[in-house]
Structure formats: C-alpha cells, structure tokens
PDB file of C-alpha atoms and ligand atoms in Angstrom:
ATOM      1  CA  UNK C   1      33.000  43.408 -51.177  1.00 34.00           C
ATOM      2  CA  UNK C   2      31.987  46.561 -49.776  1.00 35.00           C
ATOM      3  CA  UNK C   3      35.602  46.443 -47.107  1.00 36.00           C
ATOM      4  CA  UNK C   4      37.460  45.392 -50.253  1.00 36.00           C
ATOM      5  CA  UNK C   5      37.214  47.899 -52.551  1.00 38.00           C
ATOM      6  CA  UNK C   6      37.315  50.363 -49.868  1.00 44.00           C
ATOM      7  CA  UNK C   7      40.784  49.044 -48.968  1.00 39.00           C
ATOM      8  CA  UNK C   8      41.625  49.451 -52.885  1.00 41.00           C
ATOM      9  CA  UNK C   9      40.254  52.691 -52.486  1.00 42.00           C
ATOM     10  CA  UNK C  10      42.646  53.655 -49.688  1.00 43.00           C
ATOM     11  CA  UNK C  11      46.056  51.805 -51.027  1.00 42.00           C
ATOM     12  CA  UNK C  12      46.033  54.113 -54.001  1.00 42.00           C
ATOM     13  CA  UNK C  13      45.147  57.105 -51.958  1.00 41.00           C
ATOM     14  CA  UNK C  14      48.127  56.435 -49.594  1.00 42.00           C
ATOM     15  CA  UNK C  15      50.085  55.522 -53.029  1.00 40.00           C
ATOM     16  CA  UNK C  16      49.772  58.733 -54.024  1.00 41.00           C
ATOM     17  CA  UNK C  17      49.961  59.951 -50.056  1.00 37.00           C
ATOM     18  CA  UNK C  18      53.641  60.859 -50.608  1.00 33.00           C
ATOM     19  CA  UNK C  19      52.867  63.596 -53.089  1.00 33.00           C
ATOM     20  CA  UNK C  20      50.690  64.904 -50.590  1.00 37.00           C
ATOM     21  CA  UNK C  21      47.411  64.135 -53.388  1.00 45.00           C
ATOM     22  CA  UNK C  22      45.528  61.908 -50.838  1.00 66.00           C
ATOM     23  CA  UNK C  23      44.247  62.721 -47.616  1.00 93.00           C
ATOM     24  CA  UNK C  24      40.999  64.036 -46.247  1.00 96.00           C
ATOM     25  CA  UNK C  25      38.838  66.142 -48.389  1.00 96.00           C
ATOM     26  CA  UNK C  26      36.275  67.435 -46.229  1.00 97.00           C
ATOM     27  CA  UNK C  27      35.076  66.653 -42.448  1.00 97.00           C
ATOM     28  CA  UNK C  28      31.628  66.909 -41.011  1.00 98.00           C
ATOM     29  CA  UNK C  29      32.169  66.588 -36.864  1.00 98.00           C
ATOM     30  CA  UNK C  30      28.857  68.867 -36.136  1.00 98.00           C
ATOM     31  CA  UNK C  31      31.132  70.945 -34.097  1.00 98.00           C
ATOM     32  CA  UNK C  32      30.524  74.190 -35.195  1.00 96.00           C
ATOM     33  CA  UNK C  33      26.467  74.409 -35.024  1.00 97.00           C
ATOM     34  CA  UNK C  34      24.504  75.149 -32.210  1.00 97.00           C
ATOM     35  CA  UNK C  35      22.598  72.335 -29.833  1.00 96.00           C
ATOM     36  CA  UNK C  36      19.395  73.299 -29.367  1.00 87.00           C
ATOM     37  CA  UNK C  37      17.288  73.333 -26.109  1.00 89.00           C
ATOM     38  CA  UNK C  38      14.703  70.543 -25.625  1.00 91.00           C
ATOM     39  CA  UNK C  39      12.947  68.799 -28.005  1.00 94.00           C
ATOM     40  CA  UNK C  40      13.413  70.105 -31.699  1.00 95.00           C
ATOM     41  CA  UNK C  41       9.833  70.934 -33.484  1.00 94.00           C
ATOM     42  CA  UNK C  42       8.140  71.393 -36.688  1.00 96.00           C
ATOM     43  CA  UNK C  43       4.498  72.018 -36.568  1.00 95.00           C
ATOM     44  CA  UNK C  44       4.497  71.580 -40.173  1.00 96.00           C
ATOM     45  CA  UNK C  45       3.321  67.432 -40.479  1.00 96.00           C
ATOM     46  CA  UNK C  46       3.213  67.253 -44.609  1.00 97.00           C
ATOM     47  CA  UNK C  47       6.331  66.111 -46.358  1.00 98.00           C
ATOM     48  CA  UNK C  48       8.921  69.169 -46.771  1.00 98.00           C
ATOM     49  CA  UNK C  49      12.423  70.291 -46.160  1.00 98.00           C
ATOM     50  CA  UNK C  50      12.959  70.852 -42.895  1.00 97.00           C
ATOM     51  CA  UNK C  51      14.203  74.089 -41.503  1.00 96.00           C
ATOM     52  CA  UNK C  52      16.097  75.039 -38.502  1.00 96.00           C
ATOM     53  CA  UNK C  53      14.523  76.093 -35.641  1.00 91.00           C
ATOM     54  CA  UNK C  54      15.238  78.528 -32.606  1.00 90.00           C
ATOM     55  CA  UNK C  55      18.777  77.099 -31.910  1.00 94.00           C
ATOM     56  CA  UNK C  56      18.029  73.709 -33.437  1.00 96.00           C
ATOM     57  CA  UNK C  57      20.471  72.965 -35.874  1.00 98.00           C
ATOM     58  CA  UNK C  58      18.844  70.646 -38.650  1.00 97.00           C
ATOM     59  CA  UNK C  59      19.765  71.610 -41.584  1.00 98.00           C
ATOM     60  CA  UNK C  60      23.781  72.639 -42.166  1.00 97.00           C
ATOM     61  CA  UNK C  61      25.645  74.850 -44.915  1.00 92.00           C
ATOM     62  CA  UNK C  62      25.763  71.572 -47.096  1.00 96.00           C
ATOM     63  CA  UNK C  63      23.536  69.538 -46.594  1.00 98.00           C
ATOM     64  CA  UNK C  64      19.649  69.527 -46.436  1.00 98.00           C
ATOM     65  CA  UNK C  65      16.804  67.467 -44.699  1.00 98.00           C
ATOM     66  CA  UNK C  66      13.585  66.326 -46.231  1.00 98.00           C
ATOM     67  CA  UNK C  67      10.473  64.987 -44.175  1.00 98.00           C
ATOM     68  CA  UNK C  68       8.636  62.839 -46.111  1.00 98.00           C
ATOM     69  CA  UNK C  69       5.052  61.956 -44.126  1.00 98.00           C
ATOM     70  CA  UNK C  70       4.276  57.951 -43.939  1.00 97.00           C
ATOM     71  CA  UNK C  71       0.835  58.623 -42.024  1.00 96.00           C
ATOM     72  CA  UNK C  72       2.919  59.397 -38.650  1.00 96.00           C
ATOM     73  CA  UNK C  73       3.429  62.749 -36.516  1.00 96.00           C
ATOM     74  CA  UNK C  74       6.797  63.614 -38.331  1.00 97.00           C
ATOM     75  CA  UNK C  75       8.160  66.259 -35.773  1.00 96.00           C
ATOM     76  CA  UNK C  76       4.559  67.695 -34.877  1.00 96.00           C
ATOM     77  CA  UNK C  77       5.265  66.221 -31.178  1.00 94.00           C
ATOM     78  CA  UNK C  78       8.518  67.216 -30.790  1.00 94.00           C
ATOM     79  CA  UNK C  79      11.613  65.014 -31.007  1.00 94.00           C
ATOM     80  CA  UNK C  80      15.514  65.438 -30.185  1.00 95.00           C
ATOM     81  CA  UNK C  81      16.752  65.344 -33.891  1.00 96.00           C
ATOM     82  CA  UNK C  82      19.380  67.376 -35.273  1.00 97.00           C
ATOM     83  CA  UNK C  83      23.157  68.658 -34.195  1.00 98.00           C
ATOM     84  CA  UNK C  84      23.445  67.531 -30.338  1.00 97.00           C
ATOM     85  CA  UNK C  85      25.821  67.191 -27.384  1.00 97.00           C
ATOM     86  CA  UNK C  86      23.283  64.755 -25.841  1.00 95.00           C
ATOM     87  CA  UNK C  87      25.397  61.463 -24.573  1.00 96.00           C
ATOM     88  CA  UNK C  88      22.694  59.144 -23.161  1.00 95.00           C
ATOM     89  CA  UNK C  89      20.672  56.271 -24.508  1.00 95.00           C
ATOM     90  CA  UNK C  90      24.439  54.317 -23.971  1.00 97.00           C
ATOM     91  CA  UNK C  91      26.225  56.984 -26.119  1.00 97.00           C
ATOM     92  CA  UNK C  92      28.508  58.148 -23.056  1.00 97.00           C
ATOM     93  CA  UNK C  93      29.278  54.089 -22.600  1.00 97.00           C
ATOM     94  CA  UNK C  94      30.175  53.826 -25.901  1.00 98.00           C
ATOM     95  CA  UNK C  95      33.035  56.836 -25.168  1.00 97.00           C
ATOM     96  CA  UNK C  96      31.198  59.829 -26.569  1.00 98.00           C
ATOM     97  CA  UNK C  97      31.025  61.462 -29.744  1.00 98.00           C
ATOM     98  CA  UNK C  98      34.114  60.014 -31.949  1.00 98.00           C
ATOM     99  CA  UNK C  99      35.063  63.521 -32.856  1.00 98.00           C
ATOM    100  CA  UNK C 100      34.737  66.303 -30.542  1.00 98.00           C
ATOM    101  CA  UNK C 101      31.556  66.313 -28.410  1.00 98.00           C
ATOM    102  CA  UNK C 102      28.917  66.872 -30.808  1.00 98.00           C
ATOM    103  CA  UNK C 103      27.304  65.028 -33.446  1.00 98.00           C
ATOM    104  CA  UNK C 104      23.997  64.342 -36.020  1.00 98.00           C
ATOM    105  CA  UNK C 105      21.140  62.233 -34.122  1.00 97.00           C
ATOM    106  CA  UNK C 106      18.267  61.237 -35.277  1.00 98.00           C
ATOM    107  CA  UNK C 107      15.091  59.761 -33.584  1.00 96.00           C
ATOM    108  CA  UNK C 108      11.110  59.235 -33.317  1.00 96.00           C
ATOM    109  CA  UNK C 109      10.590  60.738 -36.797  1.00 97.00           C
ATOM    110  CA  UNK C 110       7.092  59.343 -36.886  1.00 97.00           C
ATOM    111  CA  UNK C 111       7.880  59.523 -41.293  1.00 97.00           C
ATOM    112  CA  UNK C 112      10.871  59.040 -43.444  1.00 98.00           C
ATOM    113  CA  UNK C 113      14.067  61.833 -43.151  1.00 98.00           C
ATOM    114  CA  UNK C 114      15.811  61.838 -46.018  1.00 98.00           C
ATOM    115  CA  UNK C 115      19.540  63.886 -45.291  1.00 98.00           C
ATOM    116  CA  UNK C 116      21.456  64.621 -48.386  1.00 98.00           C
ATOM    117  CA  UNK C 117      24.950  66.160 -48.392  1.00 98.00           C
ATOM    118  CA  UNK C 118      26.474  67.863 -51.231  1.00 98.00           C
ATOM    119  CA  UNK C 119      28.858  66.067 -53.435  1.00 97.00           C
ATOM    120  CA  UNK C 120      33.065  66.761 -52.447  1.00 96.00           C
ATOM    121  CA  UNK C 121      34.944  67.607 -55.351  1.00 94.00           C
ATOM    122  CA  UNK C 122      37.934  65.370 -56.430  1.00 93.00           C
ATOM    123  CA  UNK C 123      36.036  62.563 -53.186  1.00 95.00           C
ATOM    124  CA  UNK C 124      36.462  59.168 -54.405  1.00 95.00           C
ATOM    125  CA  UNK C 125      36.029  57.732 -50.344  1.00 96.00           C
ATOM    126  CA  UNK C 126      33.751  58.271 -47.501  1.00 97.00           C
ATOM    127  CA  UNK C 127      33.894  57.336 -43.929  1.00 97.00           C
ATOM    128  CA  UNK C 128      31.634  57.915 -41.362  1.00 98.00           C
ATOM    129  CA  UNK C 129      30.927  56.931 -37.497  1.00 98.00           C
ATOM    130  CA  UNK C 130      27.748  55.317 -36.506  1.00 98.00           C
ATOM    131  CA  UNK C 131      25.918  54.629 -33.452  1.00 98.00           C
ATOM    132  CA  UNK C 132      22.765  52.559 -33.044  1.00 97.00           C
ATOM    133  CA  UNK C 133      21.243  52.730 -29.909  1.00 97.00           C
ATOM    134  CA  UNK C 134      20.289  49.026 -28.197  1.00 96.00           C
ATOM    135  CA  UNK C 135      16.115  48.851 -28.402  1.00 96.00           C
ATOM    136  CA  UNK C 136      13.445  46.698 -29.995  1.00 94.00           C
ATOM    137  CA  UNK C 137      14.281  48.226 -33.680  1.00 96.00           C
ATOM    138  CA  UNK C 138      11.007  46.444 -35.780  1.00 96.00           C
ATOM    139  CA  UNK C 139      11.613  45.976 -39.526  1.00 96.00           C
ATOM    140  CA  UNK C 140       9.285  48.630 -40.181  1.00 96.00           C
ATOM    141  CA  UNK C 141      12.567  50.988 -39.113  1.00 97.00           C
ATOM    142  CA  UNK C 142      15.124  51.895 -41.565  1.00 98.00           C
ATOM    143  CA  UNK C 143      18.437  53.682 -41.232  1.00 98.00           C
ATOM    144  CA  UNK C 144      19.731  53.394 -45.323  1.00 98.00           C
ATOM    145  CA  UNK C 145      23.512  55.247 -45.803  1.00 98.00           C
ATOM    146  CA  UNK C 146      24.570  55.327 -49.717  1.00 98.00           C
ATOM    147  CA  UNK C 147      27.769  57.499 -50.839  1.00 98.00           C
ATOM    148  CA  UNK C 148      26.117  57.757 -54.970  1.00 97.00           C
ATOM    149  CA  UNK C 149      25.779  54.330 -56.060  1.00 96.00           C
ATOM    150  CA  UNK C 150      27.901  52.703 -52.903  1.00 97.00           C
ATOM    151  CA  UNK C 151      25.416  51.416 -50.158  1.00 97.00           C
ATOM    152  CA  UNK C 152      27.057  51.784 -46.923  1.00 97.00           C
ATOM    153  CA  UNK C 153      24.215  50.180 -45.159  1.00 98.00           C
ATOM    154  CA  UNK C 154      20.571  49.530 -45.413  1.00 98.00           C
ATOM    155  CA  UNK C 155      18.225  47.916 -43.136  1.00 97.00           C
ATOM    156  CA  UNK C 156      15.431  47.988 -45.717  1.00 97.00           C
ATOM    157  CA  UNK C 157      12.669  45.049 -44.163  1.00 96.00           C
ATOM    158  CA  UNK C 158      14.895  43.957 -41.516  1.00 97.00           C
ATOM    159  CA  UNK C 159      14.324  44.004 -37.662  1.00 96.00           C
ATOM    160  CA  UNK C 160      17.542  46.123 -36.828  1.00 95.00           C
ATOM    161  CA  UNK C 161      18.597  44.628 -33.380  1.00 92.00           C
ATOM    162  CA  UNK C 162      18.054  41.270 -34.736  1.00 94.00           C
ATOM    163  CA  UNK C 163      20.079  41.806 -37.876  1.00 94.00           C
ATOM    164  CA  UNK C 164      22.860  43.984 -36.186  1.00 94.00           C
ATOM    165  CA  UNK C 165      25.149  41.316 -36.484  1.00 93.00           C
ATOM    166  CA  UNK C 166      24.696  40.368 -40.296  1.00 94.00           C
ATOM    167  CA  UNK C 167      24.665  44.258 -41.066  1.00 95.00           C
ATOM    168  CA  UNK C 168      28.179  44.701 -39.456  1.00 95.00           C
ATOM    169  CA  UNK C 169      26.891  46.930 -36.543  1.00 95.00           C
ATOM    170  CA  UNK C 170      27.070  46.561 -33.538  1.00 95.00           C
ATOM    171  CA  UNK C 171      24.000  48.057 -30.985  1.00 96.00           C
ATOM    172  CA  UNK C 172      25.052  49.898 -28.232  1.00 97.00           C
ATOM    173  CA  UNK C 173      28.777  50.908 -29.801  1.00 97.00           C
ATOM    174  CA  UNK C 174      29.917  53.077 -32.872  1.00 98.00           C
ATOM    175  CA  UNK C 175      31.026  51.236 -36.202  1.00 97.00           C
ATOM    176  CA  UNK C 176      32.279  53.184 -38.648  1.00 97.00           C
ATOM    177  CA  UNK C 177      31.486  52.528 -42.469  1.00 97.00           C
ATOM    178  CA  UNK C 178      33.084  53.420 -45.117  1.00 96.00           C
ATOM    179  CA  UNK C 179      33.393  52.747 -49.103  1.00 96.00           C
ATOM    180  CA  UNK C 180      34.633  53.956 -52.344  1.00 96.00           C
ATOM    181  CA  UNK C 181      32.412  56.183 -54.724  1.00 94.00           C
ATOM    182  CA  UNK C 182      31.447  59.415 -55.514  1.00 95.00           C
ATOM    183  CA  UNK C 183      28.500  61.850 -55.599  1.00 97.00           C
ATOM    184  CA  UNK C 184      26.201  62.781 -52.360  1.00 98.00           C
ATOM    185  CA  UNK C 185      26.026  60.978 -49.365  1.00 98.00           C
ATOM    186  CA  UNK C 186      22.404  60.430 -48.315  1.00 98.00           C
ATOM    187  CA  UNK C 187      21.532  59.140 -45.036  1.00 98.00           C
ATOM    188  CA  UNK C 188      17.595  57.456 -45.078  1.00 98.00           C
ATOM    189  CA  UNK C 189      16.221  56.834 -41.325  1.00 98.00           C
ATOM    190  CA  UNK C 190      12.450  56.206 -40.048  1.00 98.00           C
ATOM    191  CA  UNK C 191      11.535  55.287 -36.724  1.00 97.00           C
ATOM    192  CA  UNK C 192       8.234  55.920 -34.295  1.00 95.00           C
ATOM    193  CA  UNK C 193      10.291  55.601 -31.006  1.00 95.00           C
ATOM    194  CA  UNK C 194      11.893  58.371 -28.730  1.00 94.00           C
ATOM    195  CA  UNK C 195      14.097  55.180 -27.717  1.00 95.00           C
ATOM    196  CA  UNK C 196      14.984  54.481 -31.427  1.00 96.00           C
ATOM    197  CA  UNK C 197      18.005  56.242 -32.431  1.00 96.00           C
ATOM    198  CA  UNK C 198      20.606  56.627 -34.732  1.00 98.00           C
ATOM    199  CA  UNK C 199      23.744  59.231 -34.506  1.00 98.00           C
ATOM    200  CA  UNK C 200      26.795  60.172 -36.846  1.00 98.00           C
ATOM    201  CA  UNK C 201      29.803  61.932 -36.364  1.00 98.00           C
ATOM    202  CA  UNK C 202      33.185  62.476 -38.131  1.00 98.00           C
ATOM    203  CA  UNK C 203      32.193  62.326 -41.561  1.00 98.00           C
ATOM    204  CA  UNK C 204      35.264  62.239 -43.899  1.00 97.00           C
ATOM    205  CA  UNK C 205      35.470  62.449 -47.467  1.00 97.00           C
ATOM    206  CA  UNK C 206      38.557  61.432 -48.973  1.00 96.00           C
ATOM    207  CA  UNK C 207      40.334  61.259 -52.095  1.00 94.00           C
ATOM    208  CA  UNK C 208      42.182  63.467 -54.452  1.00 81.00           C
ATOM    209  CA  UNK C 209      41.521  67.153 -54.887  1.00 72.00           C
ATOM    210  CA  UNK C 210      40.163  68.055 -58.268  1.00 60.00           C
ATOM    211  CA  UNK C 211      40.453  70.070 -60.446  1.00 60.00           C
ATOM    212  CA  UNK C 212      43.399  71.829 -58.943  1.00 56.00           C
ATOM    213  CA  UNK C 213      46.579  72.970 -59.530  1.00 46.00           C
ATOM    214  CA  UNK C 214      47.779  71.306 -56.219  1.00 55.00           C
ATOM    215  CA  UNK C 215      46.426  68.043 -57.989  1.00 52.00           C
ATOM    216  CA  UNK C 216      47.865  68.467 -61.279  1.00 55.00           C
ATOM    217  CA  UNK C 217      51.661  69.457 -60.108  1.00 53.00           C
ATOM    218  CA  UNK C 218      51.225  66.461 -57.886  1.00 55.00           C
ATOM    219  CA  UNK C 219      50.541  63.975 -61.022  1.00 54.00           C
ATOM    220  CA  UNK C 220      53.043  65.924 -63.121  1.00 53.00           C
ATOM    221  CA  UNK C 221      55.254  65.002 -60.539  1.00 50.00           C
ATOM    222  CA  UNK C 222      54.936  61.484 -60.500  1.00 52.00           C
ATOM    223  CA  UNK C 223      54.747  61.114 -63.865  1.00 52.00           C
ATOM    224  CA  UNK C 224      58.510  62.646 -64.090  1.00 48.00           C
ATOM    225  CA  UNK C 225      59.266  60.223 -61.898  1.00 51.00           C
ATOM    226  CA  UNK C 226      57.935  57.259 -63.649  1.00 51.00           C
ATOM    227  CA  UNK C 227      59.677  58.362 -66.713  1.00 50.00           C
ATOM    228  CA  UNK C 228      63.328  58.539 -64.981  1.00 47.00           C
ATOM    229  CA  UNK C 229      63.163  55.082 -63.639  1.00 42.00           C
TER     230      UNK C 229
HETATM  231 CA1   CA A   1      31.681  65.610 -33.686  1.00 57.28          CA
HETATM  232 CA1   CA A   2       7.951  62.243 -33.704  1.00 57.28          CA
HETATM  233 CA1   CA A   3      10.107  51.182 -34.345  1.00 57.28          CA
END
C-alpha cells in the first residue's frame, strides 16, 4: 500500500514536473557537519535532548535528538552516533554513503533516540536511504521511521534480522523508503550493541513548493491551459 500511494504520489508530482512545480524540496546528505573524533559522549544518562559535542555533530539546524532512558547507559559509555564518514560494519561493501561520503548513524544507545526533523513546506513525499547493519538484532531493538501519519517502517516487537525480509530491508545493503504525507519525519531507534546499527543518508523531501509565487504562476499556468483545450 505503502509503494502504491507513493507511486501516486510521484505521477502527479512529475504531472506537474513540466511546469517545473515538482521536484525536490529539501535534501539532508549530512555533508556539511563535522565528523567527530572517537566515540561521541554524553555524561548526562536521564532522558533529554541531546546536544552536540566537541566536533560531534548530533543535533543539525533542523532537526533535534531526544534520549529517552529505558534503564540502560544511554551515551554515558560512549558510542559512535551522530553525522559520520565511518564506512565499516559492511557499509563500504554496500558502496558507501548513497550521497556524498557522509551520513546519520546510529548505534548502542543503551535507551530510546527519538530524531525529529522539522516539517518542509509545500512536502507532500519523502525518501530516504537506509542501511541496517547484518547482526543478531533481538526484538527488544527498534528502528521506527514515520513521515506524520505515514509509517515508513517499524520494527516494533520484531527480531530485526529475522524479519528483514517481511520489512522490505535488506541487512547488510541500503533500501531506500519512501511514502506520501506530510508533517515531520521522526526516526525512533534503540539498541544495546556497538555492533547494532542503523545509518541514513540522502533524505529528500519532495513535492510542491507552498505558498509561493513560483507555485501559484505554475497552477495559473496550467489552469490556462486546461481552459484552451
Ligand atoms: Ca551523505
Ligand atoms: Ca551506549
Ligand atoms: Ca540488541
């Protein structure tokens, strides 16, 4: 269902394409933030929002992190989470980052992180690369992706390498989800690992910019053409 109305989705984008309406909205490819050193890490073990640290990059210009504590060592022992250029744990086998050479990873969060971007203007789309790392994922781990009321994927109660294949991912390799809606994009992800990680990259929000003037010429200009056929 999910493929389906993204497809819908896109076909009226692309309808409108010609009029130069559709298109890509906004991109997140973690290019332009520094990769910290080592092992990012936050003394602070009590749920919170997350700040960035030294040359950690964490938290970006839109969007925000919050730690929520599960009875684990959140980032007290030091984890490599955040903005990276790191390519192991099969990353480099799976060709790099999809976008450049940096992306978002996330791993060993000992608690729940919680990563909520800011809503696009005028984005009725979303698409966004994924990478699960191959490793004995138990059910107790959760990586949940919803774009406002559009779940991209959630592994709520499920064993992740053993449901890979019903969830449409693939360990080991990126997949790349996508879906119509509108509204934040939140990304949900706990794990108690170092080996048990997740990492995004070209985020893409697309759709029709609004309110504009671009936007509004553009429909005045298909309506005129409407009314001459
Ligand atoms: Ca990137
Ligand atoms: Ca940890
Ligand atoms: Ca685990």
């Amino acid at each position: 269902m999910k493929t389906i109305h993204a497809c819908a989705a896109f076909a009226a984008t692309f309808a409108l394409g010609s009029t130069a309406l559709g298109g890509v909205l906004q991109l997140e490819s973690f290019e332009n933030y520094s990769v910290g050193s080592g092992a990012f890490e936050d003394l602070n073990g009590e749920s919170h929002f997350l700040e960035n640290y030294d040359d950690h990059t964490v938290v970006g210009d839109n969007w925000s992190v919050y730690f929520t504590n599960t009875g684990g060592t959140g980032f007290t022992d030091g984890d490599y989470h955040g903005v990276t250029d790191y390519t192991g744990g099969g990353i480099s086998d799976a060709g790099g980052y999809t976008d450049g050479i940096q992306g978002y990873q996330m791993s060993d969060t000992d608690g729940m992180v919680t990563m909520t971007f800011d809503a696009v203007d005028g984005a009725t789309g979303l698409s966004l690369d994924l990478f699960v790392r191959s490793t004995g994922w138990e059910s107790s781990d959760l990586i949940k992706i919803t774009f406002g009321d559009t779940v991209l994927l959630d592994t709520t109660g499920l064993d992740i390498d053993d449901a890979a294949g019903s969830l449409g991912i693939t360990e080991g390799a990126w997949t790349t989800l996508s879906g119509a809606g509108s509204g934040e994009l939140v990304i949900e992800f706990a794990s108690n690992s170092s080996t048990e990680t997740a990492a995004f990259d070209n985020i893409q929000w697309t759709g029709v910019p609004a309110p504009g003037a671009l936007a509004l010429l553009g429909l005045a200009g298909l309506a005129s053409r409407r009314r001459r056929r």
